[in-house]
XYZ file of C-alpha atoms in Angstrom:
677
model
C -6.802 2.594 62.324
C -3.490 1.319 60.971
C -2.850 2.094 57.285
C -2.049 -1.558 56.453
C -5.385 -2.638 57.883
C -7.131 -0.084 55.662
C -5.198 -1.327 52.664
C -6.168 -4.927 53.409
C -9.843 -3.940 53.653
C -9.523 -2.101 50.357
C -8.044 -5.187 48.704
C -10.819 -7.355 50.169
C -13.417 -5.030 48.691
C -11.820 -5.120 45.251
C -11.955 -8.919 45.082
C -15.692 -8.731 44.331
C -15.990 -7.922 40.630
C -18.794 -7.053 38.292
C -18.926 -9.738 35.565
C -21.626 -8.230 33.425
C -20.676 -4.574 33.111
C -22.704 -2.593 30.614
C -21.017 -2.560 27.219
C -23.846 -1.662 24.892
C -25.233 1.759 24.150
C -28.919 0.893 24.306
C -28.926 -1.285 27.420
C -31.770 -0.363 29.758
C -31.249 1.000 33.317
C -32.784 -2.095 34.937
C -30.223 -4.268 33.132
C -27.526 -1.985 34.465
C -28.758 -2.622 37.972
C -28.607 -6.379 37.373
C -25.046 -6.119 36.085
C -23.752 -4.640 39.339
C -22.649 -7.188 41.928
C -24.868 -6.834 44.987
C -22.143 -7.299 47.577
C -22.242 -6.137 51.157
C -19.708 -3.451 50.374
C -21.994 -2.010 47.665
C -25.050 -1.851 49.914
C -23.304 0.384 52.461
C -22.059 3.944 52.159
C -19.016 5.464 53.782
C -20.855 7.866 56.060
C -18.162 8.126 58.733
C -15.979 11.175 58.263
C -12.287 10.312 58.153
C -10.375 12.914 60.107
C -6.995 13.349 61.726
C -5.748 15.895 64.173
C -2.185 15.960 62.848
C -0.948 19.538 62.315
C -4.445 20.732 63.184
C -5.681 20.077 59.635
C -9.037 18.572 58.731
C -9.435 15.627 56.386
C -10.756 15.925 52.842
C -13.673 13.496 52.499
C -15.851 12.282 49.657
C -18.991 10.153 49.749
C -18.260 7.036 47.683
C -21.063 5.275 45.846
C -19.251 3.940 42.804
C -19.401 0.161 42.291
C -16.232 -1.896 42.315
C -14.624 -2.144 38.880
C -13.587 -5.257 37.043
C -9.812 -4.764 37.022
C -7.825 -4.187 40.186
C -4.228 -3.025 40.306
C -2.579 -1.931 43.542
C 0.830 -0.259 43.772
C 2.257 0.793 47.113
C 4.996 3.379 47.716
C 6.082 5.307 50.756
C 3.512 8.063 50.312
C 0.809 7.046 47.819
C -1.367 4.111 46.856
C -2.723 3.665 43.322
C -5.828 1.555 42.822
C -8.684 1.264 40.353
C -11.191 0.589 43.136
C -13.725 3.206 44.194
C -11.519 5.029 46.732
C -8.033 5.059 48.210
C -6.881 6.564 51.481
C -3.433 8.128 51.162
C -1.246 10.059 53.550
C 0.168 13.412 52.512
C 3.645 14.645 53.300
C 2.307 16.708 56.205
C 0.717 13.592 57.725
C -2.948 14.310 56.965
C -5.143 11.621 55.383
C -6.904 12.270 52.068
C -9.581 10.192 50.338
C -8.836 9.820 46.622
C -11.926 8.954 44.589
C -11.439 6.774 41.524
C -13.980 6.125 38.770
C -14.938 3.043 36.840
C -13.168 2.637 33.470
C -14.275 4.906 30.646
C -16.871 3.576 28.208
C -17.401 4.545 24.580
C -21.054 5.526 24.981
C -22.564 8.074 27.360
C -21.791 11.735 28.003
C -18.738 11.350 30.305
C -15.211 11.694 28.894
C -11.897 11.156 30.728
C -8.827 13.182 29.761
C -5.488 12.963 31.535
C -4.367 16.267 30.016
C -5.085 18.598 27.068
C -1.909 20.642 26.657
C -1.170 22.404 23.350
C -2.687 19.892 20.910
C -1.870 20.065 17.217
C -4.580 21.382 14.831
C -5.409 17.853 13.676
C -5.563 16.617 17.257
C -7.754 19.569 18.245
C -10.161 18.773 15.421
C -10.369 15.162 16.558
C -10.982 16.214 20.154
C -13.730 18.603 19.033
C -15.482 15.832 17.099
C -15.226 13.640 20.182
C -16.833 16.363 22.298
C -19.640 16.727 19.746
C -20.383 13.004 20.112
C -20.448 13.262 23.915
C -22.786 16.271 23.772
C -25.114 14.338 21.498
C -25.095 11.426 23.929
C -26.054 13.750 26.779
C -28.853 15.565 24.897
C -26.962 18.859 24.765
C -24.442 18.506 27.593
C -21.512 16.347 28.696
C -19.024 15.975 31.557
C -15.235 16.036 31.224
C -12.958 14.575 33.904
C -9.553 16.273 33.579
C -6.621 14.571 35.267
C -8.206 11.103 35.047
C -6.774 8.239 32.991
C -8.939 5.965 30.846
C -9.012 3.257 33.539
C -10.580 5.727 35.995
C -7.486 6.443 38.093
C -7.481 9.993 39.500
C -3.878 10.898 38.645
C -4.249 14.663 38.937
C -2.556 17.634 37.250
C -0.503 20.537 38.503
C -2.052 24.005 38.558
C -0.180 25.066 35.420
C -1.102 21.941 33.424
C -4.711 22.158 34.593
C -4.956 25.781 33.444
C -3.634 24.882 29.973
C -6.005 21.894 29.762
C -9.001 24.045 30.688
C -8.043 26.588 28.018
C -7.984 23.834 25.383
C -11.289 22.447 26.633
C -12.878 25.894 26.516
C -11.611 26.387 22.935
C -13.253 23.089 21.922
C -16.536 24.100 23.571
C -16.634 27.482 21.802
C -16.323 25.757 18.430
C -19.482 23.795 19.248
C -21.407 26.832 20.590
C -21.193 25.578 24.146
C -20.108 26.889 27.539
C -17.698 25.390 30.070
C -18.406 25.389 33.798
C -16.146 23.864 36.475
C -18.432 22.083 38.931
C -15.955 20.261 41.193
C -12.285 19.986 42.133
C -10.782 17.107 44.092
C -7.288 15.820 44.906
C -5.305 13.430 42.723
C -2.661 10.851 43.472
C 0.242 12.892 42.110
C -0.391 15.735 44.520
C -2.238 17.703 41.853
C -5.970 18.054 41.355
C -8.780 16.567 39.280
C -11.379 18.880 37.752
C -14.874 17.934 36.642
C -16.232 20.316 33.978
C -19.738 20.630 32.525
C -20.034 21.408 28.804
C -23.499 22.653 27.778
C -24.737 24.108 24.486
C -26.036 27.661 24.230
C -29.745 28.368 24.540
C -31.801 27.583 21.446
C -35.531 28.007 20.979
C -35.654 25.124 18.489
C -33.506 22.593 20.325
C -33.256 22.520 24.121
C -32.986 19.654 26.551
C -36.167 18.877 28.517
C -36.337 16.622 31.568
C -39.672 15.764 33.182
C -39.917 15.206 36.942
C -43.175 14.088 38.602
C -43.680 15.368 42.147
C -45.412 12.908 44.484
C -45.831 12.410 48.202
C -48.395 12.460 50.957
C -50.868 15.299 51.318
C -49.456 18.349 53.176
C -45.868 17.200 52.537
C -44.993 20.544 50.924
C -44.782 19.562 47.240
C -46.507 22.628 45.814
C -44.700 24.958 48.218
C -41.340 23.522 47.172
C -42.186 23.955 43.483
C -43.295 27.536 44.123
C -39.949 28.307 45.782
C -37.926 26.619 43.022
C -39.914 28.351 40.303
C -39.887 31.914 41.636
C -36.816 31.931 43.898
C -38.765 33.513 46.769
C -38.894 31.722 50.127
C -42.157 30.745 51.771
C -43.585 32.665 54.713
C -44.462 29.507 56.646
C -48.155 29.752 55.771
C -48.152 28.485 52.192
C -47.624 31.733 50.303
C -45.243 30.135 47.779
C -47.723 27.449 46.712
C -50.137 30.090 45.397
C -47.796 30.420 42.407
C -48.570 26.867 41.222
C -52.232 26.331 42.152
C -54.669 26.328 39.235
C -58.116 26.327 40.864
C -59.836 28.365 43.534
C -60.731 25.371 45.671
C -57.032 24.424 45.738
C -56.172 27.844 47.135
C -58.908 27.567 49.759
C -58.071 24.030 50.875
C -54.308 24.185 50.306
C -54.357 20.801 48.561
C -53.561 19.970 44.949
C -56.362 18.165 43.112
C -55.277 18.489 39.470
C -52.184 18.050 37.318
C -50.150 21.209 36.833
C -46.799 21.772 35.159
C -44.116 24.238 36.198
C -40.768 24.794 34.497
C -37.335 25.812 35.749
C -34.798 26.826 33.106
C -30.996 26.647 33.292
C -28.708 28.550 30.932
C -25.433 27.266 29.488
C -23.581 28.342 32.646
C -25.932 26.459 34.954
C -27.740 29.526 36.340
C -31.517 29.497 36.784
C -33.183 31.710 34.187
C -36.391 32.144 36.214
C -34.608 34.396 38.723
C -32.925 36.733 36.191
C -35.525 39.467 36.500
C -36.076 42.384 38.834
C -39.727 42.903 37.951
C -42.501 40.422 37.262
C -41.817 36.718 36.767
C -40.890 35.506 33.298
C -43.460 33.755 31.121
C -42.822 30.144 30.052
C -41.939 31.256 26.518
C -39.384 33.777 27.830
C -37.839 31.100 30.038
C -37.495 28.705 27.097
C -35.906 31.379 24.893
C -33.082 31.882 27.415
C -32.612 28.290 28.608
C -30.353 25.492 27.429
C -31.996 22.979 29.762
C -35.599 22.841 30.992
C -36.777 20.933 34.057
C -40.540 20.347 33.797
C -42.128 19.567 37.155
C -45.472 17.748 37.033
C -47.221 18.535 40.323
C -49.554 15.691 41.322
C -52.168 15.341 44.035
C -51.234 13.708 47.327
C -54.670 12.896 48.747
C -55.968 9.344 48.481
C -59.202 10.332 46.726
C -57.163 11.821 43.849
C -55.122 8.652 43.267
C -56.692 8.189 39.824
C -55.441 11.629 38.764
C -51.998 10.940 40.221
C -51.691 7.634 38.381
C -52.686 9.286 35.106
C -50.003 11.939 35.608
C -47.307 9.358 36.393
C -48.050 7.251 33.314
C -49.125 9.801 30.681
C -46.256 12.281 31.075
C -43.509 9.656 30.519
C -41.409 11.083 33.370
C -37.645 10.782 33.474
C -37.445 11.050 37.272
C -39.706 11.131 40.313
C -39.430 13.409 43.340
C -41.010 12.132 46.557
C -41.690 14.844 49.137
C -41.768 13.802 52.807
C -42.597 16.074 55.723
C -39.851 15.992 58.358
C -42.411 16.288 61.152
C -44.417 13.186 60.182
C -42.287 10.517 61.932
C -41.517 8.654 58.720
C -43.099 7.919 55.358
C -46.830 7.937 56.084
C -50.083 7.884 54.144
C -49.803 7.893 50.364
C -46.040 8.416 50.407
C -45.385 4.658 50.437
C -48.054 4.161 47.772
C -46.465 6.696 45.411
C -42.974 5.366 46.099
C -44.083 1.818 45.308
C -45.701 2.875 42.025
C -42.599 4.813 40.933
C -40.311 1.885 41.725
C -42.673 -0.509 39.928
C -42.530 1.641 36.792
C -38.698 1.740 37.064
C -38.590 5.526 37.432
C -35.449 6.758 39.279
C -36.481 8.388 42.556
C -34.961 11.068 44.746
C -36.447 12.127 48.070
C -36.791 15.639 49.483
C -37.487 15.917 53.210
C -39.201 19.283 53.782
C -40.092 21.343 56.859
C -36.816 20.614 58.689
C -37.138 24.018 60.372
C -40.279 22.780 62.186
C -39.173 19.255 63.097
C -37.360 18.423 66.359
C -34.080 16.559 65.963
C -35.449 13.264 67.283
C -38.448 13.393 64.915
C -36.208 14.212 61.936
C -33.881 11.346 62.859
C -36.846 8.950 63.113
C -38.133 10.091 59.697
C -34.712 9.580 58.126
C -34.341 6.126 59.679
C -37.762 5.032 58.450
C -37.067 6.177 54.887
C -33.704 4.406 54.777
C -35.313 1.233 56.098
C -37.948 1.286 53.353
C -35.401 1.934 50.599
C -33.074 -0.829 51.768
C -35.936 -3.294 52.226
C -36.564 -6.300 49.995
C -39.233 -4.494 47.976
C -36.902 -1.679 46.875
C -33.238 -2.705 47.397
C -32.009 0.836 46.798
C -28.954 2.664 48.057
C -29.971 5.804 50.044
C -27.441 8.650 50.000
C -27.928 11.682 52.246
C -26.705 14.785 50.412
C -24.664 17.042 52.673
C -22.316 18.990 50.378
C -21.593 19.766 46.737
C -19.307 16.739 46.304
C -22.201 14.488 47.291
C -24.402 16.231 44.713
C -21.959 15.641 41.847
C -21.379 11.979 42.710
C -25.097 11.317 43.204
C -26.085 13.017 39.920
C -23.464 11.030 38.011
C -24.793 7.717 39.342
C -28.485 8.614 39.531
C -29.334 7.340 36.052
C -28.382 3.791 37.128
C -31.713 3.542 39.024
C -29.872 2.137 42.056
C -28.992 5.265 44.029
C -31.673 7.298 45.858
C -30.394 10.760 46.888
C -32.037 12.236 49.990
C -32.196 16.023 50.470
C -33.218 17.817 53.672
C -34.512 21.309 52.893
C -36.520 24.138 54.397
C -38.729 26.314 52.218
C -38.834 29.003 54.912
C -35.136 29.412 55.782
C -33.788 28.183 52.427
C -31.479 25.613 54.036
C -29.914 23.186 51.508
C -32.024 24.536 48.631
C -28.800 25.412 46.791
C -27.810 21.720 46.847
C -31.170 20.729 45.365
C -30.854 23.360 42.611
C -27.352 22.119 41.793
C -28.647 18.554 41.589
C -31.406 19.611 39.179
C -28.835 21.391 37.021
C -26.735 18.212 36.770
C -29.611 15.784 36.152
C -28.673 13.706 33.086
C -31.035 12.872 30.242
C -32.329 9.373 31.051
C -33.935 8.053 27.867
C -32.440 7.477 24.442
C -34.646 10.038 22.741
C -32.131 10.538 19.930
C -32.664 7.006 18.631
C -36.453 7.312 19.008
C -36.396 10.530 16.968
C -35.458 8.489 13.893
C -38.714 6.499 13.970
C -42.127 7.531 12.559
C -43.697 10.365 14.526
C -46.071 9.621 17.403
C -47.649 11.886 20.029
C -49.772 10.587 22.908
C -52.693 12.928 23.626
C -53.358 13.769 27.281
C -55.372 17.026 26.937
C -57.769 18.571 24.406
C -59.137 22.114 23.967
C -61.287 24.146 21.624
C -59.533 27.514 21.341
C -61.508 30.431 19.918
C -60.056 31.549 16.588
C -57.706 28.569 16.419
C -59.897 25.477 16.543
C -59.075 22.092 17.980
C -55.855 21.919 20.029
C -54.338 18.807 21.575
C -51.295 18.405 23.802
C -49.118 15.523 24.884
C -45.659 13.997 24.786
C -43.854 13.215 21.543
C -42.893 9.575 22.017
C -41.218 9.006 18.636
C -40.015 10.863 15.572
C -40.276 14.544 14.640
C -43.541 16.435 14.044
C -43.396 19.402 11.671
C -45.948 22.160 11.155
C -48.023 21.608 8.018
C -47.552 17.843 8.094
C -50.472 15.463 7.444
C -50.817 12.789 10.129
C -53.345 10.268 11.434
C -55.295 10.574 14.682
C -57.132 7.743 16.413
C -58.356 5.193 17.069
C -62.019 6.090 17.320
C -64.718 3.791 18.711
C -64.620 1.779 15.480
C -60.838 1.395 15.513
C -60.279 3.770 12.587
C -57.624 6.482 12.192
C -58.614 9.840 10.653
C -56.382 12.130 8.605
C -55.608 15.574 9.996
C -53.128 18.362 9.329
C -50.945 20.169 11.880
C -51.536 23.921 11.539
C -49.115 25.129 14.204
C -46.980 23.824 17.090
C -46.280 25.314 20.518
C -43.988 23.978 23.230
C -44.015 25.711 26.616
C -46.183 28.410 24.953
C -43.368 29.104 22.506
C -44.221 28.793 18.783
C -41.851 26.406 16.990
C -41.655 24.799 13.569
C -41.086 21.252 14.791
C -40.818 19.131 17.935
C -38.938 15.881 18.414
C -39.129 12.810 20.630
C -38.883 13.610 24.321
C -40.609 17.006 24.207
C -44.116 18.008 25.245
C -46.072 20.037 22.707
C -49.464 21.462 21.775
C -50.731 21.016 18.216
C -53.459 22.966 16.431
C -55.266 20.592 14.045
C -57.271 21.053 10.837
C -60.358 19.202 9.625
C -61.267 17.683 12.981
C -63.574 18.606 15.840
C -62.897 18.411 19.544
C -65.814 15.976 19.986
C -63.953 13.448 17.832
C -60.915 13.401 20.140
C -60.426 11.974 23.604
C -57.536 11.379 25.981
C -55.584 8.273 25.102
C -55.669 8.777 21.334
C -52.428 9.170 19.392
C -51.280 11.332 16.511
C -49.092 9.126 14.352
C -47.372 9.166 10.967
C -49.095 7.117 8.213
C -45.891 5.169 7.530
C -46.241 3.518 10.954
C -49.434 1.794 9.725
C -51.139 1.930 13.133
C -53.555 -0.809 14.168
C -56.026 -0.515 17.025
C -56.309 -3.261 19.611
C -58.870 -4.247 22.193
C -57.254 -7.385 23.586
C -53.656 -7.850 24.680
C -51.501 -10.392 26.520
C -49.347 -9.201 29.401
C -47.172 -10.321 32.277
C -48.576 -8.976 35.542
C -47.506 -8.791 39.166
C -50.184 -8.349 41.828
C -48.886 -5.860 44.395
C -51.903 -6.073 46.685
C -55.324 -7.702 46.667
C -57.410 -8.490 49.721
C -58.743 -11.833 48.405
C -58.192 -13.648 45.095
C -58.388 -12.716 41.405
C -59.966 -15.061 38.874
C -61.346 -14.885 35.343
C -63.758 -12.067 34.458
C -62.062 -9.806 37.021
C -62.501 -6.164 36.011
C -60.145 -3.292 36.850
C -58.914 0.039 35.507
C -55.694 -0.074 33.468
C -53.416 2.981 33.224
C -51.063 2.559 30.247
C -49.273 5.740 29.131
C -52.085 8.223 28.374
C -54.834 5.572 28.132
C -57.175 4.899 31.041
C -59.986 2.364 30.610
C -61.636 -0.542 32.385
C -60.691 -4.006 31.175
C -61.768 -7.576 31.878
C -59.388 -10.457 32.537
C -60.474 -13.141 30.051
C -57.565 -15.613 30.205
C -54.829 -16.501 32.693
C -52.303 -19.302 33.165
C -53.298 -19.821 36.825
C -56.584 -20.598 38.487
C -56.434 -17.667 40.914
C -54.042 -14.802 41.677
C -53.167 -13.446 45.096
C -50.884 -10.748 46.460
C -47.345 -11.236 45.169
C -48.281 -13.639 42.344
C -46.960 -13.319 38.800
C -48.904 -14.596 35.815
C -49.442 -14.361 32.073
C -52.918 -12.987 31.440
C -55.082 -11.632 28.647
C -57.123 -8.447 29.046
C -59.988 -7.083 26.986
C -61.043 -3.425 27.088
C -64.713 -3.021 27.941
C -65.664 0.047 25.917
C -63.410 0.871 22.963
C -60.128 -0.094 21.285
C -56.835 1.669 22.023
C -53.457 2.062 20.368
C -50.844 0.138 22.361
C -47.267 -0.987 21.759
C -45.441 -4.109 22.868
C -43.241 -3.499 25.890
C -45.381 -0.727 27.394
C -45.804 -0.848 31.167
C -49.130 -0.292 32.887
C -50.697 -0.068 36.335
C -53.772 -2.028 37.432
C -56.116 -0.289 39.873
C -59.345 -1.490 41.469
C -60.241 0.008 44.830
C -57.245 -0.619 47.092
C -55.986 -3.398 44.845
C -52.863 -2.602 42.846
C -50.778 -4.369 40.239
C -48.260 -3.715 37.492
C -47.708 -5.328 34.118
C -45.934 -5.252 30.768
C -47.539 -5.869 27.363
C -45.950 -8.776 25.491
C -48.462 -9.407 22.679
C -51.204 -7.460 20.898
C -54.373 -8.822 19.325
C -55.605 -6.840 16.257
C -59.000 -5.234 16.668
C -61.873 -6.956 14.865
C -65.095 -5.041 14.336
C -67.965 -6.906 15.947
C -71.617 -6.560 14.919
C -73.831 -4.821 17.444
C -77.133 -6.470 18.280
C -80.149 -4.214 18.868
C -83.257 -5.771 20.385
C -86.687 -4.327 19.566
C -89.724 -5.319 21.559
C -93.181 -5.390 20.036
C -96.462 -4.688 21.754
C -96.689 -8.233 23.148
C -93.145 -8.192 24.592
C -91.611 -10.317 21.820
C -88.126 -9.195 20.769
C -86.622 -9.141 17.301
C -82.805 -8.996 16.898
C -81.268 -6.679 14.312
C -77.546 -6.615 13.414
C -75.815 -3.361 12.650
C -72.379 -3.383 11.016
C -70.202 -0.413 11.878
C -67.092 -1.540 10.051
C -67.045 1.647 8.012
C -67.479 3.874 11.020
C -71.083 4.713 10.167
C -73.384 6.172 12.773
C -75.677 3.804 14.632
C -79.333 4.866 14.529
C -81.691 3.764 17.231
C -84.353 1.497 15.724
C -87.877 1.992 17.124
C -91.418 0.789 16.330
C -93.744 3.554 15.145
C -97.366 3.990 16.322
C -98.709 2.854 12.919
C -96.659 -0.351 13.129
C -97.942 -1.062 16.620
C -101.573 -0.602 15.467
C -100.930 -2.884 12.488
C -99.460 -5.576 14.715
C -102.366 -5.255 17.155
C -104.951 -5.510 14.342
C -103.310 -8.565 12.803
C -103.138 -10.302 16.192
C -106.757 -9.474 16.910
């Protein structure tokens, strides 16, 4: 293709601009998706490899998925082309074509910093640069990315080898001052003939403060989820008969059937250099506490069931664990996304959880079957229900670009791996190492403490122990908190005796971490899943009725008033009745404003929480927009006498008192019979 034609196409692409680029630190990922212009150029990926045969040299290629930036400036010379668009094709002096990747302009928030060069700064300048790096590390929950050789507008200018060496020395000096390590993860060409380096800065391992990212693992039954987690956890390949999955199964019947039926958690730790801590042993595998002690970043995998009859358990795991990302496993030999794979993918997309797909068993799938599976997955992702951008990961450059854009909730990376031969597993491990922290946990840590309970135990010698995810604030050992609500809507005082996270004893935990708390002055029978442990300053109020906006994903007939279904909202799971709605009936695809009422007991909910509606094969999603305070209602007990007449008695349980069953004694029955006679 003629170079001028390519330049004209590049200019045509840059005419489409993004008018609502994100310029606020706390803007949500779904708003970021809306701010990107959905042009035809954005919805396609440059999958064709640009190559030339001049001088027998191959072409340097890069997969481009960056959106078009707002400002466009094009300068043409005899050998180079400078542009602020996503990519530029230039011609080197030897005649070979090179793809130069540009970035969108630098923003003040986030954990990515552009630096054109860092050569011999003055002491004052070095101090300023170190403070800037500290801010970026805080934005990235313990890590940040530096683009050396890139100007603030995103242009990949490039540096010579000598200047790049001096810049890396300065960058490493800044990282050491902040107790962090520097790792070069990618090099690419620049416009000036030099190179651009992307460096990862990550803090040293700390038992009190490490970054934790939760990934839920979903997919159809027999897709290889547990086997993949066993390989990632232990670093030992599978034998083709499911040996690796024995490392993650919890129950005997799971080992016998080969199918996951419960929720299990496995962790993979990365040190400050990006190496997996789990594999740094020649003897037995490390315990979770030993992994946490040596890790700067923890990836917590929540293994969920894939069979249809365990959908309730899978939904509870997807909502209660507050996942940052979702991994969908697809068997390469299944001719596409079959069974519950589409169901799990739809739920993850409905909850706005960024998704990446891992196609397993590529060593067993013929080429035509693998191609059909890949085509089917791409068709689903590009369809009207998802509108995602699938990116097939083939090399390390694809991994870096995909990880950098993954948090936008628009890109869906696709990996093709084999747990038997180990093919492409290194790319998946690199992607996990570069996964960015998705939620703004730092801002939530400033609010009153709150932990959502998803499990309870009675440990001998310790007492009552609960576990869950810290949604807000910081919980410290010895602190007095409230737990509730109980059936009467009350919150009870309790004291935190000790705290463990990943079986490691700690003094405190903050928002975004999972933890287990040993409690004083409370029995296990008083606690259930769905309760919260919350700071008294939050002044929690229980609720039994709430107003929400819902979307019906599927229902075979119509929904009207008094419709009952199960609602999964964070760690709460309870049946509720639809008591009000702004439409007469609801069908598949309808949106409405409705009011639900829990059937059995009040719960603690917050405005803005998302939930899933489940009733048989019917599915729906919703978001809470208004809460109704819980009002204690009198309970009516009916007592029948010997002649079948009933007398109503009211019992007030406002103070949480026990309800005693009222009966008629034998003497009272004889007295009634005598008086009637």
